[in-house]
mmCIF file of C-alpha atoms in Angstrom:
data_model
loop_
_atom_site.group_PDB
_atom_site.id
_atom_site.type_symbol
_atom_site.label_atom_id
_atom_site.label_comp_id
_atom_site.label_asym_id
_atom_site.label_seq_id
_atom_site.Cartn_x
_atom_site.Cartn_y
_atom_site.Cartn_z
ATOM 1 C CA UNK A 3 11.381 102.533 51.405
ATOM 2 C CA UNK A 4 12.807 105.512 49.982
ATOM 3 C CA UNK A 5 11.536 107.512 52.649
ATOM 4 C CA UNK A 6 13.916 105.759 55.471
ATOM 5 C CA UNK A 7 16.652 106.520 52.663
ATOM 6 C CA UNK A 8 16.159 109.772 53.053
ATOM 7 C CA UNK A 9 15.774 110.222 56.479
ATOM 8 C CA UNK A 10 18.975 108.082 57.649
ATOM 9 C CA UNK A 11 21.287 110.075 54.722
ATOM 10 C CA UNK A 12 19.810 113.297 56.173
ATOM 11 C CA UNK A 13 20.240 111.870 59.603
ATOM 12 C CA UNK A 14 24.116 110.906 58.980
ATOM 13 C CA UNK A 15 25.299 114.453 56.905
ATOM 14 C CA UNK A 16 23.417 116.585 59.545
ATOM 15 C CA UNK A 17 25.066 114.669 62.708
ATOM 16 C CA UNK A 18 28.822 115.123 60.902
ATOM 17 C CA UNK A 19 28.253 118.570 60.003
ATOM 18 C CA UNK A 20 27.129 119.426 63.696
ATOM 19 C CA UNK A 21 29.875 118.151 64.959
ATOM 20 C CA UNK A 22 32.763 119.998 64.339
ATOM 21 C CA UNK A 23 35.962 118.942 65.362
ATOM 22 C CA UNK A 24 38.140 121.003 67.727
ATOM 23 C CA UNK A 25 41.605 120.886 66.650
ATOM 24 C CA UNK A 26 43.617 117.772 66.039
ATOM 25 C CA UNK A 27 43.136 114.628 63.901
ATOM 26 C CA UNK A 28 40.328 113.841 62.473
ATOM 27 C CA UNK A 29 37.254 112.221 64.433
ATOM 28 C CA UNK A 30 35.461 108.877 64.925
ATOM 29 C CA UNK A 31 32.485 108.880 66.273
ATOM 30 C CA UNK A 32 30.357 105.988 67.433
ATOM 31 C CA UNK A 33 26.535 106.806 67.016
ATOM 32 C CA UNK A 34 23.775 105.063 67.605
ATOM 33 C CA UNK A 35 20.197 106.781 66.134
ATOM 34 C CA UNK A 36 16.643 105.360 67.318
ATOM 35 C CA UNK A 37 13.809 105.757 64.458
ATOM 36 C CA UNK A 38 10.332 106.299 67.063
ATOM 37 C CA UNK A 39 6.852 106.362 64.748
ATOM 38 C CA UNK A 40 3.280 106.182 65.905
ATOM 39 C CA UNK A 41 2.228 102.754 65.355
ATOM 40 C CA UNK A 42 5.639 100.834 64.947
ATOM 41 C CA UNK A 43 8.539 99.431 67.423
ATOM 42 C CA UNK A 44 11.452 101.662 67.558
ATOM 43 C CA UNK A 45 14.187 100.090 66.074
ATOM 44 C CA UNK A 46 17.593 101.253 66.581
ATOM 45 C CA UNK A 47 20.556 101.493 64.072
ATOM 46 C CA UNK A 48 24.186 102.127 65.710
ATOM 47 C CA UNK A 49 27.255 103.137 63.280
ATOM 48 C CA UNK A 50 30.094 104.858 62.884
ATOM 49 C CA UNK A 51 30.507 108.561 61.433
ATOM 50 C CA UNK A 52 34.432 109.805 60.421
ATOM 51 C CA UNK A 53 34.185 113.756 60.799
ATOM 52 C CA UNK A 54 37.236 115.548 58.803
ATOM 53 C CA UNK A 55 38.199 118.799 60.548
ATOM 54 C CA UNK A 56 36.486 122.340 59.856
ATOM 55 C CA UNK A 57 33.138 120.283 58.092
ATOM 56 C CA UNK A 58 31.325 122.416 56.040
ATOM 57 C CA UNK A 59 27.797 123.711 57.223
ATOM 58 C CA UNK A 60 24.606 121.099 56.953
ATOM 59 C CA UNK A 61 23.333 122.377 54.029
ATOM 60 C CA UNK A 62 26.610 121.671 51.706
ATOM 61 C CA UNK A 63 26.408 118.031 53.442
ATOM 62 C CA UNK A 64 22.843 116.726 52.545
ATOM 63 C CA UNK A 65 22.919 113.819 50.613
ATOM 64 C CA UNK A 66 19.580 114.082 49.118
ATOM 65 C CA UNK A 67 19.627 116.448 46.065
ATOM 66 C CA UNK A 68 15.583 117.186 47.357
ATOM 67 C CA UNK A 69 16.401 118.264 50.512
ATOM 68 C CA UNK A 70 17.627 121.234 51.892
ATOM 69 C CA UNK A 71 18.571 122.562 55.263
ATOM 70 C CA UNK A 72 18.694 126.046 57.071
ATOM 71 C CA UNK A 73 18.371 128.324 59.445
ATOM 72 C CA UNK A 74 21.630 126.698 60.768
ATOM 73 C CA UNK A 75 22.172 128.034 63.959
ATOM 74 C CA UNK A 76 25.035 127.213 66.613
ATOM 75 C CA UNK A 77 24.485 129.031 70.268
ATOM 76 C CA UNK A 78 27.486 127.311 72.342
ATOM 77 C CA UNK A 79 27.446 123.620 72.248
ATOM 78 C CA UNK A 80 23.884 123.475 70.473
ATOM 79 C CA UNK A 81 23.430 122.852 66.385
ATOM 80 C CA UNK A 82 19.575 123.779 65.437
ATOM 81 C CA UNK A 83 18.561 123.772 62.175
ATOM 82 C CA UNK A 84 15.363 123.456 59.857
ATOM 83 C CA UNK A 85 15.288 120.879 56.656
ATOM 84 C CA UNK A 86 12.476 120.592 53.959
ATOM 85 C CA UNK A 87 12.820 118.138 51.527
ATOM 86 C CA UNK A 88 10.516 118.273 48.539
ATOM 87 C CA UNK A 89 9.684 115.046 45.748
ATOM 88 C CA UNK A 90 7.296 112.088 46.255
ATOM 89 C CA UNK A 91 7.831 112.033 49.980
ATOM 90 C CA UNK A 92 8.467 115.628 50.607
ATOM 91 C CA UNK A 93 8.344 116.161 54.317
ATOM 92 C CA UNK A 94 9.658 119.209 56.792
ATOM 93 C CA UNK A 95 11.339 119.292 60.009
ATOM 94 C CA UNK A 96 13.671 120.340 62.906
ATOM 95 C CA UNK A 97 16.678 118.828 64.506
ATOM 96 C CA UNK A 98 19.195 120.114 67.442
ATOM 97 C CA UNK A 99 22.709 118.512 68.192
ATOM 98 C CA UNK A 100 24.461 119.104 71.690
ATOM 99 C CA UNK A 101 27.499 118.611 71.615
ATOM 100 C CA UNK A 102 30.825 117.905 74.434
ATOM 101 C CA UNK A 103 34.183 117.203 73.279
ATOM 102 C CA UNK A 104 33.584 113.335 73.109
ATOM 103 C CA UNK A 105 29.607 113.172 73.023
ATOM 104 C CA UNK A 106 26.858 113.960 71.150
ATOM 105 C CA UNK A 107 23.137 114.011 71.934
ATOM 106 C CA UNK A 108 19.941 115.375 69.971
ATOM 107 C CA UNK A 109 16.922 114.728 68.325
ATOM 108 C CA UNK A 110 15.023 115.194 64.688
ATOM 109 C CA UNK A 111 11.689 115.432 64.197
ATOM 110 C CA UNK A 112 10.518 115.035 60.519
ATOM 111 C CA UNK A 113 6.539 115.388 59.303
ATOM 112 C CA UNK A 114 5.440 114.674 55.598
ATOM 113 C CA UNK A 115 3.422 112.247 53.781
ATOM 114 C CA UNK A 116 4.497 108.698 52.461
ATOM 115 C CA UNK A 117 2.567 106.499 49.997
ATOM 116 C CA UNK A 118 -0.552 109.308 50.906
ATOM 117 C CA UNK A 119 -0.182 108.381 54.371
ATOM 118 C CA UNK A 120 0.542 111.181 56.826
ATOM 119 C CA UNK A 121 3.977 110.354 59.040
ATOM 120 C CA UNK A 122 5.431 112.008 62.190
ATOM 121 C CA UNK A 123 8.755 110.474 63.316
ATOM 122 C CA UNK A 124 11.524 111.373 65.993
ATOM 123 C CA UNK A 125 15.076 110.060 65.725
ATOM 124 C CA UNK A 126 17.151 110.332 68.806
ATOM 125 C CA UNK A 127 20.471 110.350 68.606
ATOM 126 C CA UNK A 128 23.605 110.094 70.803
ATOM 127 C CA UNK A 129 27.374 109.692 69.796
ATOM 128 C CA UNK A 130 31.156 109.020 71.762
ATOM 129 C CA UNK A 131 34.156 109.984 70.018
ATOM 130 C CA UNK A 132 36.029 106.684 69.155
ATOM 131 C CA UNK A 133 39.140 108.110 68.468
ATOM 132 C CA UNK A 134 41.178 109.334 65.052
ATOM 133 C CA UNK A 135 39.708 108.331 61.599
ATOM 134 C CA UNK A 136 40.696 108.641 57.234
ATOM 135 C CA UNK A 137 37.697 110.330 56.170
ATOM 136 C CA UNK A 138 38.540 108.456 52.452
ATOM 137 C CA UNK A 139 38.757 105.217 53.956
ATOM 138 C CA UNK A 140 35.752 105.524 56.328
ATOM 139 C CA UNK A 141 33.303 107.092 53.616
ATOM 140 C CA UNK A 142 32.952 103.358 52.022
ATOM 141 C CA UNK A 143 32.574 102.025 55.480
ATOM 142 C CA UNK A 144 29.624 105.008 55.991
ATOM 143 C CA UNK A 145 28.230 104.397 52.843
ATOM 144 C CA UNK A 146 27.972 100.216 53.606
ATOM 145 C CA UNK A 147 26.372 101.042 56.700
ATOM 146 C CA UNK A 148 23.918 103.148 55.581
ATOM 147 C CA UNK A 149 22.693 100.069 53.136
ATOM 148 C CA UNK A 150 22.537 98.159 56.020
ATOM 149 C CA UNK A 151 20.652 100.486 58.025
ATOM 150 C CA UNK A 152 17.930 100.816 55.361
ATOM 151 C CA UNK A 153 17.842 97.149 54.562
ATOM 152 C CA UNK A 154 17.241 96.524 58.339
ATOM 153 C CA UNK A 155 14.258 99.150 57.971
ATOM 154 C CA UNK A 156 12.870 97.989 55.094
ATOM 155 C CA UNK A 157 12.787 94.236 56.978
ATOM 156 C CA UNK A 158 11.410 96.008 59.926
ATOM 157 C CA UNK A 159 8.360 98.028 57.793
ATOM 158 C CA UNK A 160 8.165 94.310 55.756
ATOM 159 C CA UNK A 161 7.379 92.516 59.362
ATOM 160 C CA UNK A 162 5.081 95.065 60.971
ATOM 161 C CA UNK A 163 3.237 95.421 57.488
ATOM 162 C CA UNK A 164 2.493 91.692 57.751
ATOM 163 C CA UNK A 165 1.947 91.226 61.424
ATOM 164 C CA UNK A 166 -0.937 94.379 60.764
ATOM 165 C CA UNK A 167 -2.129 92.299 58.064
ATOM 166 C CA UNK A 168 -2.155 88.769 59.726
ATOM 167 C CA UNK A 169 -3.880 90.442 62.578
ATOM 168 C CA UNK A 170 -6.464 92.761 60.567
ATOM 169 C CA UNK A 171 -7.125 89.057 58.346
ATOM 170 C CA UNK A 172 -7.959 87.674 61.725
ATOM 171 C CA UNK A 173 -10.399 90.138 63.005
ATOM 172 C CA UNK A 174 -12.371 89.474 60.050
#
């Protein structure tokens, strides 16, 4: 599903960027993010995100050369921004971070079209600082979990694809 690709890479680079460290080592930050679409069980992927100090803005950070975020604005605690990410599954959105010095809450809300299928889906987030990290050593870690994190959503689309089918099969 190179749609959830796109959407937990986005997810990851916007939560480090909008959380800027405040002097000190650099940050570890346990997050957990909950994927919520019409039709489907939420399903909830947890990891760990190493922030180095004095991250540049959101829009240097995307991952996905066909996405691209602005409109970054920070009023006191509170990251906003917009993203739009163009390509096969283009899609547009919103997202907000609040942020204390050792948690994190917000929320993303993407729209766009999969597979010619309109989507709308919210992922929630919330993070606790974990203590001091090696950006360098915990990028491979990030970039392991991320796999994960899509494998476990593409098993999760796989099973609700076939439970609608096995169901639909029996109505007829």
């Amino acid at each position: 599903m190179r749609l959830a690709r796109i959407l937990l890479s986005a997810c990851t680079s916007l939560v480090a960027a909008s959380a800027l460290a405040q002097g000190g080592a650099d940050e570890l930050w346990n997050m957990s993010t909950r994927m919520e679409m019409a039709g489907m069980p939420g399903q909830t992927f947890p990891s760990q995100v190493c922030m180095k100090k004095g991250e540049a803005q959101p829009d240097r950070m995307s991952q996905d050369k066909n996405c691209k975020v602005t409109d970054v604005r920070t009023v006191g605690n509170k990251t906003s921004w917009k993203v739009v990410c163009t390509g096969r599954d283009a899609m547009s959105g919103t997202g907000e971070i609040t942020r204390t010095r050792d948690s994190m809450d917000g929320r993303i809300r993407l729209q766009g079209k999969s597979g010619g299928e309109t989507m709308d889906m919210t992922m929630v987030l919330s993070g606790k600082l974990a203590g001091g990290c090696n950006p360098r050593e915990e990028k491979k870690k990030q970039q392991a979990q991320a796999k994960a994190m899509v494998a476990q959503g593409d098993a999760q689309m796989a099973k609700f694809c076939k439970e609608s089918m096995d169901k639909f099969m029996t109505q007829m």
